[in-house]
Coordinates of C-alpha atoms in Angstrom, one line a residue:
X21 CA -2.0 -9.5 33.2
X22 CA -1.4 -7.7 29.8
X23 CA -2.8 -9.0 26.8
X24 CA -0.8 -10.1 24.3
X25 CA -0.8 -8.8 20.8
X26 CA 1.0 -10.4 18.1
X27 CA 0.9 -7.3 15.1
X28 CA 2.4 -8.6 11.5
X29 CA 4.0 -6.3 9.7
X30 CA 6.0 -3.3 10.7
X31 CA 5.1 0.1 8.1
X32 CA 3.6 2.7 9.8
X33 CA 0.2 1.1 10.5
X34 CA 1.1 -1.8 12.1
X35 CA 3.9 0.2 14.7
X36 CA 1.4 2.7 15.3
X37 CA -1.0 0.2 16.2
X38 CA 2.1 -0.9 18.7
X39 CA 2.8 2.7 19.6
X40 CA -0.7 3.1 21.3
X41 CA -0.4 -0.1 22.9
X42 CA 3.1 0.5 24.2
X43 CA 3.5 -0.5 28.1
X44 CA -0.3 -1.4 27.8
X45 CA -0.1 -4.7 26.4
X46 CA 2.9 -7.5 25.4
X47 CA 3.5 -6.6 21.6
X48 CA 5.5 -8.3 19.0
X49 CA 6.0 -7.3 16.0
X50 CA 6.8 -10.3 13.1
X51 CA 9.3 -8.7 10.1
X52 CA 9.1 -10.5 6.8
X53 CA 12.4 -9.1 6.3
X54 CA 14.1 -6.7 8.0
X55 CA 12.4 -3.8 10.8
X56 CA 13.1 -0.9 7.9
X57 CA 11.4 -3.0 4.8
X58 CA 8.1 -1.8 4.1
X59 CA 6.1 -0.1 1.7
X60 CA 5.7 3.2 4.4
X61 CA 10.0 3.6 4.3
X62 CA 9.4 4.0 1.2
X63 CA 6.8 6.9 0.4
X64 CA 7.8 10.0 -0.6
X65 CA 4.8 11.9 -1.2
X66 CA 3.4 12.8 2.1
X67 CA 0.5 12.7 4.6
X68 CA -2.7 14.6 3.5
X69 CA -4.0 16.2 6.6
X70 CA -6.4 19.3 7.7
X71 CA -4.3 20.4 10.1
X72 CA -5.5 23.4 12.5
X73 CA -4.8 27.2 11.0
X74 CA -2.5 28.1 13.7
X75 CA 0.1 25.1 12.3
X76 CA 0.0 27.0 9.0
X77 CA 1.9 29.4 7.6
X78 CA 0.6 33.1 7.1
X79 CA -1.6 33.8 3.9
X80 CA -1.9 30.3 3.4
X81 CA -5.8 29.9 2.1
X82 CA -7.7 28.0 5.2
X83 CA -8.5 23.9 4.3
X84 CA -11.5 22.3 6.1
X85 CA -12.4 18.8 6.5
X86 CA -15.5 18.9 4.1
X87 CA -13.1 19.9 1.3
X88 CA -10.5 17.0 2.2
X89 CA -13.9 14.6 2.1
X90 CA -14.6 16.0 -1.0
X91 CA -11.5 15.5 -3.1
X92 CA -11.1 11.9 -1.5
X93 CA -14.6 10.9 -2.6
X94 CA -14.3 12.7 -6.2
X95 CA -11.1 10.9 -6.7
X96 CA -12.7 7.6 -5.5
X97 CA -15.4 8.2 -8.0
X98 CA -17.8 8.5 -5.1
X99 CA -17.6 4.6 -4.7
X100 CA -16.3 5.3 -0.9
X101 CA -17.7 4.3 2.2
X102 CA -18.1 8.0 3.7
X103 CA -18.4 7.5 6.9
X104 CA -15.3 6.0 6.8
X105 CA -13.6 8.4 4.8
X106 CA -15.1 11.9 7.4
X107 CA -13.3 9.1 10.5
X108 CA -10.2 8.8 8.5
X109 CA -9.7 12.6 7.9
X110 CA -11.2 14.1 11.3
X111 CA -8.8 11.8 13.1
X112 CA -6.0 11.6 11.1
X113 CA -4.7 15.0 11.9
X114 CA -4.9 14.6 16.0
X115 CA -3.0 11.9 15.7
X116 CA -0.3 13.5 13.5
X117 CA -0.7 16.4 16.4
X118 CA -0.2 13.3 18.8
X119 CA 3.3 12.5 16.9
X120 CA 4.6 16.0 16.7
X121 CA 4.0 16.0 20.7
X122 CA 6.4 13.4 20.5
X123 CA 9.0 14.9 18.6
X124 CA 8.5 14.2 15.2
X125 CA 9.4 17.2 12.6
X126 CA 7.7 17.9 9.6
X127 CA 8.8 19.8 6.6
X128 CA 8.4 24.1 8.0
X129 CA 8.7 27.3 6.6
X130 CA 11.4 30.0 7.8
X131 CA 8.8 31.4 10.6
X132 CA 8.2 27.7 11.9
X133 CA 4.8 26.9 10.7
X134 CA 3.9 23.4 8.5
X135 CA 5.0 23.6 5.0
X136 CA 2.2 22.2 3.3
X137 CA 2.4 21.2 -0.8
X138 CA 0.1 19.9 -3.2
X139 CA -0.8 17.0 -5.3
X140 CA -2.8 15.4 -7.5
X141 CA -6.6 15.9 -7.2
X142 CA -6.0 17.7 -4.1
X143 CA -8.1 21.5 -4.0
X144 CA -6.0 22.8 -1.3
X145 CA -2.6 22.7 -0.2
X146 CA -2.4 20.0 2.7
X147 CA 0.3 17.4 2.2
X148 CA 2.5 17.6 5.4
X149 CA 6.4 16.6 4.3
X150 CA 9.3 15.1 6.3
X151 CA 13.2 15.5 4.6
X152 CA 11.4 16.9 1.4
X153 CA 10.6 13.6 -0.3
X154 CA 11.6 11.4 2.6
X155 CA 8.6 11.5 4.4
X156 CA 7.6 8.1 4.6
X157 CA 11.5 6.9 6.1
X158 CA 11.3 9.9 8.3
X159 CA 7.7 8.9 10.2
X160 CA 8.0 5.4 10.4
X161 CA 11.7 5.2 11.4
X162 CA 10.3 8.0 13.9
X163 CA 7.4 5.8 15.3
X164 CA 9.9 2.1 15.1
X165 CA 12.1 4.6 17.8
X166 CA 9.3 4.9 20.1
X167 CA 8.9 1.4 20.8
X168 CA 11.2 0.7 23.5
X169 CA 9.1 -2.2 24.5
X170 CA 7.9 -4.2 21.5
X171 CA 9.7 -7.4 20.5
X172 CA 10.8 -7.5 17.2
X173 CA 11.0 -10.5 15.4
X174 CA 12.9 -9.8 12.3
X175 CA 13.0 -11.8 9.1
X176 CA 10.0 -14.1 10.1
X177 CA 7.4 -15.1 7.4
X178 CA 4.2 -15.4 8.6
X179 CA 2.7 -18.5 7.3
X180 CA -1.2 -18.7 8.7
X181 CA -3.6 -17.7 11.5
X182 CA -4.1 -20.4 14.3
X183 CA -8.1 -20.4 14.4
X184 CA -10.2 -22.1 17.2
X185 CA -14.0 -21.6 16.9
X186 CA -13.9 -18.7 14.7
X187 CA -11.4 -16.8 16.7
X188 CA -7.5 -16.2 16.0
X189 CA -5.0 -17.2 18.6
X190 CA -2.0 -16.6 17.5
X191 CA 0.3 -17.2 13.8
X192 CA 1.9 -20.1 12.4
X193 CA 5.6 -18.8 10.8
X194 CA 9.1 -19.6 9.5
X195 CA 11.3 -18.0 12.3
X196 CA 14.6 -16.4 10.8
X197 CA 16.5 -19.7 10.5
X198 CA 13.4 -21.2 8.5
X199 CA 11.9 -23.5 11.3
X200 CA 8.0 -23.9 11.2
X201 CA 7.2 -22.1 14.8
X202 CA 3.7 -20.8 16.1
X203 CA 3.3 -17.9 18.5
X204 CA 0.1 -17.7 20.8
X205 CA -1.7 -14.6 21.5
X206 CA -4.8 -12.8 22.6
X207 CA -5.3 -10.8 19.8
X208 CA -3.2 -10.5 16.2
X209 CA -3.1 -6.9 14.1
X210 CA -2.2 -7.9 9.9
X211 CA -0.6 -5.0 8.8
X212 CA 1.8 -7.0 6.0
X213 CA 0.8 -4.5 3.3
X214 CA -0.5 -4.7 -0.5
X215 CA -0.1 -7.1 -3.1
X216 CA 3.0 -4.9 -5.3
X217 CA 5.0 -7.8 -6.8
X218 CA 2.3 -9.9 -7.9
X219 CA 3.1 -7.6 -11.3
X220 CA 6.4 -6.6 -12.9
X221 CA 6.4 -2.7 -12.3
X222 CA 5.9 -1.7 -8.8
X223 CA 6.9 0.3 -6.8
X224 CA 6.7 -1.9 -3.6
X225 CA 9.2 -3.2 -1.1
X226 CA 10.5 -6.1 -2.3
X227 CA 8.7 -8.1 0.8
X228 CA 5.4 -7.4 -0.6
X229 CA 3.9 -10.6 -2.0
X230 CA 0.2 -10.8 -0.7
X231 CA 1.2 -12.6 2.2
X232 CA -1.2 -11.1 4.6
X233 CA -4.4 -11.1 2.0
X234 CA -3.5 -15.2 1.3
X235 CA -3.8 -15.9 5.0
X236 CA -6.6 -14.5 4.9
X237 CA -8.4 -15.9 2.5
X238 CA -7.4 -19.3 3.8
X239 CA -8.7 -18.9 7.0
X240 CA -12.1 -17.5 5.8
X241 CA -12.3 -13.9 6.0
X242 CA -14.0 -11.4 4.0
X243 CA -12.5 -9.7 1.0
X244 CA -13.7 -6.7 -0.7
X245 CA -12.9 -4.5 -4.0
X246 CA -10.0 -6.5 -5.1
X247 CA -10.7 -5.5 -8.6
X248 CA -9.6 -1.5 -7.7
X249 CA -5.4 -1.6 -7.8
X250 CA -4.0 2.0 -8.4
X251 CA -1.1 2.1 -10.9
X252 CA 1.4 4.8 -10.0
X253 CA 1.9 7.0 -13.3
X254 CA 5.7 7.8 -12.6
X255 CA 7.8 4.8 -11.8
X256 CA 11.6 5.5 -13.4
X257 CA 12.1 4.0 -16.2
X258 CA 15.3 2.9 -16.2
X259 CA 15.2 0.7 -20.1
X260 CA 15.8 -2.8 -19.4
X261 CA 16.4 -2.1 -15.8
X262 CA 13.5 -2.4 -13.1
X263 CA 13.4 0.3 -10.9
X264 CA 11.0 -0.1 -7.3
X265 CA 11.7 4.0 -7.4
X266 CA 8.7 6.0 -7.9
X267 CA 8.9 9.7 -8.8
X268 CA 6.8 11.7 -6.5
X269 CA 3.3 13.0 -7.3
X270 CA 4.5 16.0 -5.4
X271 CA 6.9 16.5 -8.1
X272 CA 4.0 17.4 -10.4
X273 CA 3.1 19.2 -7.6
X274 CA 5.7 21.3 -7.7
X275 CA 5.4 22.3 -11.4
X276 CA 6.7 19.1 -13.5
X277 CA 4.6 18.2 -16.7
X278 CA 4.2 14.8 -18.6
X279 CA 5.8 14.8 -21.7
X280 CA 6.5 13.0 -24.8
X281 CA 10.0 12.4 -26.5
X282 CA 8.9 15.5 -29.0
X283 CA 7.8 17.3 -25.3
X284 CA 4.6 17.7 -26.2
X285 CA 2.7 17.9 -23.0
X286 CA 0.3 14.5 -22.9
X287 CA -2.4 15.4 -20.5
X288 CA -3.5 18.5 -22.5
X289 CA -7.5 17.3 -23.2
X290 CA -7.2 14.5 -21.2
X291 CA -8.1 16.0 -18.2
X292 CA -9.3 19.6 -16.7
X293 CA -6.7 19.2 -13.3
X294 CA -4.5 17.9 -16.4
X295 CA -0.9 16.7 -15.0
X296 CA -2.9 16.8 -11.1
X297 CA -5.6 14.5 -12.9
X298 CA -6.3 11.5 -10.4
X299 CA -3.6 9.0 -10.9
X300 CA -5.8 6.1 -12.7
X301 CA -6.8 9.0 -15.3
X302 CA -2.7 9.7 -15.5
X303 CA -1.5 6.3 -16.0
X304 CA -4.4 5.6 -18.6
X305 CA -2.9 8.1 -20.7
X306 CA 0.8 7.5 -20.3
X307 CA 0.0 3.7 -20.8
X308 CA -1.9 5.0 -23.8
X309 CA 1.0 7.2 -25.2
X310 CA 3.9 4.2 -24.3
X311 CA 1.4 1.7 -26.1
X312 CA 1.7 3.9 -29.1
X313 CA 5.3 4.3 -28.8
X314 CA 5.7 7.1 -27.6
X315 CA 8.6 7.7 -24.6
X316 CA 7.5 9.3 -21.7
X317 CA 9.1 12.0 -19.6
X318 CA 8.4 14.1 -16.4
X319 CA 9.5 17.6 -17.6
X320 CA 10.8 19.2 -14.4
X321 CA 12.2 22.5 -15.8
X322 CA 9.9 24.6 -14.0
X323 CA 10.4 23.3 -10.8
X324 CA 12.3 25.5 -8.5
X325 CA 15.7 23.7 -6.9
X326 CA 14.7 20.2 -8.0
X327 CA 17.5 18.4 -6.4
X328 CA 16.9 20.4 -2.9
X329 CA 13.2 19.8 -2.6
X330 CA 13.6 16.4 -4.0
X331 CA 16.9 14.7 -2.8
X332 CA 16.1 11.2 -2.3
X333 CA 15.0 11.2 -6.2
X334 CA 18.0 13.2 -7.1
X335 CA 20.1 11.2 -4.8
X336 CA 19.1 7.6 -6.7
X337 CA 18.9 9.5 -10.1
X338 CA 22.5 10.5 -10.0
X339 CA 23.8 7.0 -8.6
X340 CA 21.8 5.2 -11.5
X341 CA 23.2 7.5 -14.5
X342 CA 20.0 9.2 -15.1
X343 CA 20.4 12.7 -16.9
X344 CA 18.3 15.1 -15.8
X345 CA 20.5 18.1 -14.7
X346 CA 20.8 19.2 -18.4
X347 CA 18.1 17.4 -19.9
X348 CA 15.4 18.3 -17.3
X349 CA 13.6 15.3 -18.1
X350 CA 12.9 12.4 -16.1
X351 CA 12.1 9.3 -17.9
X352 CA 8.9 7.2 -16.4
X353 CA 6.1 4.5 -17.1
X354 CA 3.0 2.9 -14.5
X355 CA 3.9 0.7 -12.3
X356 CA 1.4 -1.5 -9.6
X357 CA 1.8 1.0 -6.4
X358 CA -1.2 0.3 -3.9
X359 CA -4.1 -2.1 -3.6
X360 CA -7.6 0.1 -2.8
X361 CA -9.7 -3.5 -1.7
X362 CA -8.3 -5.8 0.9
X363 CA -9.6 -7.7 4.4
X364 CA -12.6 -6.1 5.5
X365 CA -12.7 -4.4 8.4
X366 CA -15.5 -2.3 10.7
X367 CA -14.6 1.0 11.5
X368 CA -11.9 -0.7 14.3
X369 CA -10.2 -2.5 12.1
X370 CA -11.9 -5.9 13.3
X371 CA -12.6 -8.8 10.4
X372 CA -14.9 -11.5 10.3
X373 CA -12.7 -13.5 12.8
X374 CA -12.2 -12.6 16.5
X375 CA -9.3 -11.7 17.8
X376 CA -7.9 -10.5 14.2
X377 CA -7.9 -7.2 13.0
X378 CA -6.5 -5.4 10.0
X379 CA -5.1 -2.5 9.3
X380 CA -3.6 0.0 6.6
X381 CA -3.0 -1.4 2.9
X382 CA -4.2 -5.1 3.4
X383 CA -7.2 -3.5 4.9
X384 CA -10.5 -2.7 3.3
X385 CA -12.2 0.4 5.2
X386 CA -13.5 1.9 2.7
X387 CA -11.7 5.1 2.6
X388 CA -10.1 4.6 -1.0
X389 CA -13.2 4.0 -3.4
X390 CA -12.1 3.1 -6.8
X391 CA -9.3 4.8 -6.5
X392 CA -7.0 6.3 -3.9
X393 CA -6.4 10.2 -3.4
X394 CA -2.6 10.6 -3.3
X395 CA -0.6 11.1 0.2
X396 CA -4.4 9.3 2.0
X397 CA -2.4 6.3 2.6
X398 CA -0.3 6.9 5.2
X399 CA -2.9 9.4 7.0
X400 CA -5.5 6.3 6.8
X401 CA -2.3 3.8 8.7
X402 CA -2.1 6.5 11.0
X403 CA -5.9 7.2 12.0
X404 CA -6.8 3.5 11.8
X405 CA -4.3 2.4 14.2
X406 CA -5.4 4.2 17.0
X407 CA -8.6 3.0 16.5
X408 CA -7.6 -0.6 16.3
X409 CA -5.5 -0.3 19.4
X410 CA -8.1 1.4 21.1
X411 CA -10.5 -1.8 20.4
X412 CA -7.7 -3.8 21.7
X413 CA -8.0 -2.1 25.0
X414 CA -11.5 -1.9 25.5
X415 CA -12.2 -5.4 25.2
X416 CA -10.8 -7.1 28.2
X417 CA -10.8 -10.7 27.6
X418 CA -8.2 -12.2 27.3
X419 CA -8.2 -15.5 25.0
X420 CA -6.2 -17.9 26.8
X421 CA -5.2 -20.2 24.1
X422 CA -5.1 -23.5 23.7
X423 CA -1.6 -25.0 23.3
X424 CA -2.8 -27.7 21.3
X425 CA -4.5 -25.9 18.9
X426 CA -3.8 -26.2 15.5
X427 CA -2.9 -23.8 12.6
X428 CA -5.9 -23.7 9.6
X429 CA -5.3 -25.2 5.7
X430 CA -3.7 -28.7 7.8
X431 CA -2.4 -30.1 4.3
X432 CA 0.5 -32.6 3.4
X433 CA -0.2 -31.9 -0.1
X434 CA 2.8 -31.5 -2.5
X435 CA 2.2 -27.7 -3.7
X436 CA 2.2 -27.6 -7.7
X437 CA 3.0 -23.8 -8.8
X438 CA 4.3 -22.0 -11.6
X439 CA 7.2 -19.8 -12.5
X440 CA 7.5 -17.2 -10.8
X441 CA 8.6 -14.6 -14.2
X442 CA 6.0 -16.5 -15.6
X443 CA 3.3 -15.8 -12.9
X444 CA 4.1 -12.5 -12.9
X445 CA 4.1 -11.8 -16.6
X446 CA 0.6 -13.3 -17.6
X447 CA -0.4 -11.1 -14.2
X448 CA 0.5 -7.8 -15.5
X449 CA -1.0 -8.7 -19.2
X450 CA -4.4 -9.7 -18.0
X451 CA -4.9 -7.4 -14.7
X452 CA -3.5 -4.5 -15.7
X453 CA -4.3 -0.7 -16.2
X454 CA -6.5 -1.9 -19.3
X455 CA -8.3 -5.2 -19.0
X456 CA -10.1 -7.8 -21.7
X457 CA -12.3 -9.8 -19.8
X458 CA -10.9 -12.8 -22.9
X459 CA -7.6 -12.6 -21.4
X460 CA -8.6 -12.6 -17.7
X461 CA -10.9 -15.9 -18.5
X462 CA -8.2 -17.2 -20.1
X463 CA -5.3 -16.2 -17.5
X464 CA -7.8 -17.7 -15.2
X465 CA -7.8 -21.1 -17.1
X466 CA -3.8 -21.0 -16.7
X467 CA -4.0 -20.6 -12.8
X468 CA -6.6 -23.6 -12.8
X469 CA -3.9 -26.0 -13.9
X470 CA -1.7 -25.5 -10.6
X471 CA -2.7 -26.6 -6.7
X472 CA -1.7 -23.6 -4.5
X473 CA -4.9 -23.2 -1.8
X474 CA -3.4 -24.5 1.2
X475 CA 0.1 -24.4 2.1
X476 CA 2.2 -28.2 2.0
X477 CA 2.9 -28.3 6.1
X478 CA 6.4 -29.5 5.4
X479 CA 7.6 -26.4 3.3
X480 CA 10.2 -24.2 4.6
X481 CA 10.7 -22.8 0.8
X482 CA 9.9 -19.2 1.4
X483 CA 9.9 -18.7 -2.7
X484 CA 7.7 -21.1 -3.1
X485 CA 4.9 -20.0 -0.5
X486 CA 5.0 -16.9 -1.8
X487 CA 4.5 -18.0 -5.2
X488 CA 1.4 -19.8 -3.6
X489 CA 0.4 -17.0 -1.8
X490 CA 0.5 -14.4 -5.4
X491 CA -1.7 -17.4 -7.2
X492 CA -4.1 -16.8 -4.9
X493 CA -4.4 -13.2 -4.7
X494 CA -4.5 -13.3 -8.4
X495 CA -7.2 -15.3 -8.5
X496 CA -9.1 -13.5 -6.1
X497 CA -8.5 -10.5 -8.2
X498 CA -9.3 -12.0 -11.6
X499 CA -12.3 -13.4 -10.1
X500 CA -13.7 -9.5 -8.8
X501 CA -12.4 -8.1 -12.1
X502 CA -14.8 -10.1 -14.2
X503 CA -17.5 -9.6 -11.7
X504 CA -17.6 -6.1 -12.2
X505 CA -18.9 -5.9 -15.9
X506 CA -18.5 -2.0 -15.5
X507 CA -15.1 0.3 -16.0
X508 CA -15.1 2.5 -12.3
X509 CA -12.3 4.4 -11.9
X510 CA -8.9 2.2 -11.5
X511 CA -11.0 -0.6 -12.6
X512 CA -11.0 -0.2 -16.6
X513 CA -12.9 -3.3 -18.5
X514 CA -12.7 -2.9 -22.3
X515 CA -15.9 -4.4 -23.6
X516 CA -16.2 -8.3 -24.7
X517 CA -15.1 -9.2 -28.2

């Protein structure tokens, strides 16, 4: 009998977990919202990958693995695990060779070879493209079409991990017409993604909420390096509107500069890579320069056909009335865009429970350090799938759950949260690109004042359990912010008062 495997989340991790387990164990995959809403539909940037010479185009200088190692740990400020960083990017690439077997098409030159680009703190050209600046649509929607056997179940809010004896066996959830429901299984892959909407800027699906890390926590698992979260330096600022859009690193890539409203170029002695500077240097400086009130812009007059290399930013810049035809100049600020700690894992994605692994964002491997090299998330979803479906295979016992079994944090307890705006506003100001360890103590004095560690059994409110679920991630992050007395890369503690 095949096991069965209960994955939550569906970005590219968790349905390439599913893809390597496909008509080798009973998968289902649980949907906060709908199949297509996740953080991977939505990155433009690329997969870094060493792919092999003959996938390259002529002339193009030769990458090695040592050199992809390198940039990743120099951009992590050498606070990587590198074990786990030599896994991620020796066995990325075959399983990107695995996909293109399948029929997946990535972005090629005129003679048929892999179009590779460039970004930020990269030393060679080797970010693989899909659509130009879809890439992150192209390969999941491209992996989700695989699955002919997976049940999806769409809509569905995980609410906690059923737990006997230190084990998982299965996940308590609101099915789609907001019923409390648990589903059993042998073994249960998180994949839910990062933490994005715990602040006010980001550039996450609008699912995002820490979900995933909160169950967690409740159910006792070990958390690492919550204090590293990577702002994005080039969210559209769109005024008084809130845009989710971020604007490609590979835009800079492609020759855009950052710019002030007299377009004097900003990173000019900030940095030696200057506008390719790893993204926590970037969005120090343009937090710096919109502190200061100064307007910042991406100047994209010397990139070549901006609108063809670039169209689903073009696309959503035209339908939103931004000028940048004539004015070459994109307007942007940081925004929260990806969370470098998470549940830890061993190099096959298991946790401290059995029977539970994690993968991709809401995972801690290690690979990320203090802070993450562009286009190295979806390559680490990608190479720790396999690896977390191969585990799932080799062990062969099956759990046979108990159907009495109850779901952890048993609690009739009337929840006692904040406002949301609110939540999210005092978030942003205490753990933000720049942090006073003042106003962490006293955002964590705030959060003190409200009940939100186990979830009230007879609440269907999805608003609210989310709300529950940010205060806890934001405690756990205030907590590892104050703990680590020293700036490190994303991590940037202003001295005490």
């Amino acid at each position: 009998m095949m096991k069965k495997v209960v994955i939550i989340g569906s970005g590219i991790a968790g349905a390439t977990v599913a893809l390597y387990l496909e008509g080798q164990a009973d998968v289902t995959i649980i949907c906060k919202g709908k199949q297509e809403e996740s953080n991977s539909m939505l990155a433009q940037g690329g997969v870094a990958a060493v792919m092999p010479a003959k996938s390259l185009k002529k002339g193009q200088e030769l990458d090695n693995e040592a050199s992809h190692v390198a940039d990743t740990l120099s951009a992590g400020v050498f606070h990587n695990q590198k074990k786990a960083v030599e896994k991620m990017v020796h066995e990325g690439p075959r399983v990107i060779q695995d996909l293109i077997d399948l029929g997946m098409v990535f972005d090629q030159t005129l003679d048929g070879q892999l179009d590779m680009g460039l970004e930020g703190a990269h030393s060679h050209k080797r970010i693989l493209h899909a659509g130009g600046d879809q890439t992150g649509h192209q390969l999941t929607c491209f992996v989700h079409g695989q699955l002919s056997a997976v049940k999806w179940m769409p809509n569905t809010f995980a609410l906690d991990f059923v737990v006997e004896e230190g084990k998982v066996r299965g996940v308590s959830y609101l099915d789609a017409d907001n019923q409390r429901q648990t589903i059993l299984a042998d073994d249960v892959v998180l994949a839910s993604g990062g933490i994005g909407h715990l602040f006010q800027d980001t550039s996450n699906d609008k699912t995002i909420t820490g979900d995933g890390i909160a169950m967690a926590l409740r159910a006792g698992c070990d958390l690492s390096d919550m204090e590293f979260l990577q702002f994005h330096p080039s969210l559209l600022d769109g005024g008084e509107k809130v845009h989710s859009i971020l604007i490609s690193e590979a835009v800079r890539g492609a020759g855009a500069i950052l710019v002030d409203e007299n377009d004097c170029p900003i990173m000019v002695g900030r940095s030696s890579k200057l506008d390719l500077a790893p993204r926590d240097v970037v969005s120090r400086v343009v937090n710096e320069q919109i502190q200061a009130g100064h307007h910042i812009y991406l100047d994209i007059s010397r990139v070549t056909n901006f609108s063809q290399q670039f169209p689903s930013i073009a696309s959503y810049l035209k339908q939103n009335n931004i000028d940048f035809e004539i004015s070459q100049r994109i307007p942007i600020k940081p925004g929260m865009h990806f969370l470098m700690g998470g549940v830890k894992t061993d190099a096959s994605g298991h946790t401290k429970l059995g029977n539970l692994y994690a993968v991709g964002e809401v995972a801690f491997t290690g690979v990320h350090g203090a802070n993450r090299l562009a286009s190295n998330s979806l390559l680490e979803g990608l190479s720790f799938a396999r690896s977390v479906a191969d585990a799932i295979l080799l062990d062969k016992e099956n759990s046979s759950p108990n159907e009495q079994m109850q779901q952890v944090s048993q609690s009739s307890t009337q929840m006692h949260l904040p406002n949301r705006a609110d939540l999210v506003k005092r978030t942003s100001d205490a753990l933000g690109i720049i942090r006073k360890p003042k106003s962490i103590r006293q955002f964590q004095d705030w959060l003190s004042t409200f009940d939100y560690h186990t979830i009230d059994q007879t609440c269907t409110n999805r608003h609210q359990i989310e709300t529950a679920n940010l205060c806890l991630v934001a405690e756990t992050i205030a907590n590892a912010t104050l703990a680590r007395t020293k700036s490190l890369g994303a991590h940037y503690l202003l001295p005490e008062e």
